[in-house]
Amino acid sequence: MIVALIIACEVGFWVLLALGLAVRYLLKWRRTSVVLLLCEPVLELVLFIVTAIDLKNGAEPGWEHGLAALYIGFTVAYGHYTIRWLDGHAAHRLGGAPRPPKPPQYGMARARHEGRLWLRTLLAAAVACALLQGAVWYVGDGDTSSLRTFQWAALRTAGIHGLVALAYLIWPKQPKGEPASTDHFATSKEQARR
């Protein structure tokens, strides 16, 4: 049941997002669009409540409860970012707005971008771990090994993403044909002057 609800929440997220953007840019109903987009967090709240009720009714904590926590954490951290990104593209394609800027590709600007994304992943892991720890305490003496496994999975994901972001900082990506600079701060100053 929990897995079906996670799938329904994911489908609901994209349906509400598509409806909200269509209503905003095709029908020009800005208030209705805002209401539709504000319904997005309700999906995660429903998933949280149903998961808690499932555990309260004596369900053995399993991988589906861990997956629900990871899904909620990811949505908390990346949901608004995804909506804002798609809103910019919808405004360009449907509303005549200028094309949204692409993320930086090179140098320290790219490293900062990757660092900000890593902070979102860190937030997702923190939310998921907090929800999972709450479930562990809620279950009490039962077998909580699957919940602990998902806590470690969230922490590993944040760690791996952190290493990727750090790699962009230590070895900034350079345009093809341009020599790699060993002085990262000089490179970022040169890019700022351009």
PDB file of N, CA and C in Angstrom, residues 3 12 15-16 24-25 30 35-36 39 48 59 74 80 124-125 142 148 157 160 169:
ATOM      1  N   VAL A   3       3.943   1.642  -1.132  1.00  0.00           N
ATOM      2  CA  VAL A   3       4.604   1.819  -2.428  1.00  0.00           C
ATOM      3  C   VAL A   3       3.632   2.419  -3.438  1.00  0.00           C
ATOM      4  N   GLY A  12       1.014  12.409  -8.862  1.00  0.00           N
ATOM      5  CA  GLY A  12       0.264  13.602  -8.465  1.00  0.00           C
ATOM      6  C   GLY A  12       1.110  14.861  -8.518  1.00  0.00           C
ATOM      7  N   VAL A  15       1.378  15.814 -12.182  1.00  0.00           N
ATOM      8  CA  VAL A  15       0.074  16.247 -12.708  1.00  0.00           C
ATOM      9  C   VAL A  15      -0.274  17.635 -12.175  1.00  0.00           C
ATOM     10  N   LEU A  16      -0.103  17.858 -10.867  1.00  0.00           N
ATOM     11  CA  LEU A  16      -0.379  19.180 -10.296  1.00  0.00           C
ATOM     12  C   LEU A  16       0.544  20.238 -10.887  1.00  0.00           C
ATOM     13  N   ARG A  24      -1.525  28.676 -15.424  1.00  0.00           N
ATOM     14  CA  ARG A  24      -0.855  29.974 -15.292  1.00  0.00           C
ATOM     15  C   ARG A  24      -0.557  30.604 -16.642  1.00  0.00           C
ATOM     16  N   TYR A  25      -0.034  29.815 -17.589  1.00  0.00           N
ATOM     17  CA  TYR A  25       0.457  30.418 -18.827  1.00  0.00           C
ATOM     18  C   TYR A  25      -0.501  30.293 -20.008  1.00  0.00           C
ATOM     19  N   ARG A  30      -3.643  33.161 -12.668  1.00  0.00           N
ATOM     20  CA  ARG A  30      -2.496  33.105 -11.756  1.00  0.00           C
ATOM     21  C   ARG A  30      -2.904  32.576 -10.378  1.00  0.00           C
ATOM     22  N   VAL A  35      -2.837  28.117  -6.251  1.00  0.00           N
ATOM     23  CA  VAL A  35      -3.549  27.137  -5.419  1.00  0.00           C
ATOM     24  C   VAL A  35      -3.149  25.717  -5.815  1.00  0.00           C
ATOM     25  N   LEU A  36      -3.098  25.450  -7.115  1.00  0.00           N
ATOM     26  CA  LEU A  36      -2.709  24.110  -7.575  1.00  0.00           C
ATOM     27  C   LEU A  36      -1.291  23.768  -7.137  1.00  0.00           C
ATOM     28  N   CYS A  39      -0.890  22.852  -3.526  1.00  0.00           N
ATOM     29  CA  CYS A  39      -1.395  21.524  -3.166  1.00  0.00           C
ATOM     30  C   CYS A  39      -0.284  20.479  -3.177  1.00  0.00           C
ATOM     31  N   PHE A  48       3.098  11.011   4.627  1.00  0.00           N
ATOM     32  CA  PHE A  48       3.623  10.948   5.991  1.00  0.00           C
ATOM     33  C   PHE A  48       2.577  10.384   6.955  1.00  0.00           C
ATOM     34  N   ALA A  59       2.217  -2.562  11.571  1.00  0.00           N
ATOM     35  CA  ALA A  59       2.983  -3.048  10.417  1.00  0.00           C
ATOM     36  C   ALA A  59       4.454  -3.147  10.800  1.00  0.00           C
ATOM     37  N   PHE A  74      13.527  14.026  -0.230  1.00  0.00           N
ATOM     38  CA  PHE A  74      13.900  14.524  -1.549  1.00  0.00           C
ATOM     39  C   PHE A  74      12.933  15.617  -1.999  1.00  0.00           C
ATOM     40  N   HIS A  80      10.672  22.557  -4.503  1.00  0.00           N
ATOM     41  CA  HIS A  80      10.554  23.966  -4.894  1.00  0.00           C
ATOM     42  C   HIS A  80      11.540  24.309  -6.003  1.00  0.00           C
ATOM     43  N   ALA A 124      17.876  16.969   2.105  1.00  0.00           N
ATOM     44  CA  ALA A 124      17.042  15.786   1.851  1.00  0.00           C
ATOM     45  C   ALA A 124      17.435  14.651   2.780  1.00  0.00           C
ATOM     46  N   ALA A 125      18.743  14.423   2.936  1.00  0.00           N
ATOM     47  CA  ALA A 125      19.221  13.349   3.813  1.00  0.00           C
ATOM     48  C   ALA A 125      18.862  13.639   5.271  1.00  0.00           C
ATOM     49  N   GLY A 142      10.588  -3.041  18.289  1.00  0.00           N
ATOM     50  CA  GLY A 142      10.477  -3.890  17.099  1.00  0.00           C
ATOM     51  C   GLY A 142      11.756  -3.878  16.275  1.00  0.00           C
ATOM     52  N   ARG A 148      17.071   1.673   9.712  1.00  0.00           N
ATOM     53  CA  ARG A 148      18.478   2.072   9.898  1.00  0.00           C
ATOM     54  C   ARG A 148      19.241   1.970   8.572  1.00  0.00           C
ATOM     55  N   THR A 157      24.407   8.757   0.273  1.00  0.00           N
ATOM     56  CA  THR A 157      24.066   9.575  -0.893  1.00  0.00           C
ATOM     57  C   THR A 157      24.575  10.999  -0.718  1.00  0.00           C
ATOM     58  N   ILE A 160      28.441  10.932  -1.066  1.00  0.00           N
ATOM     59  CA  ILE A 160      28.906  10.785  -2.450  1.00  0.00           C
ATOM     60  C   ILE A 160      28.678  12.075  -3.227  1.00  0.00           C
ATOM     61  N   LEU A 169      35.134  21.716  -7.062  1.00  0.00           N
ATOM     62  CA  LEU A 169      35.857  22.801  -6.404  1.00  0.00           C
ATOM     63  C   LEU A 169      37.366  22.630  -6.569  1.00  0.00           C
TER      64      LEU A 169
END
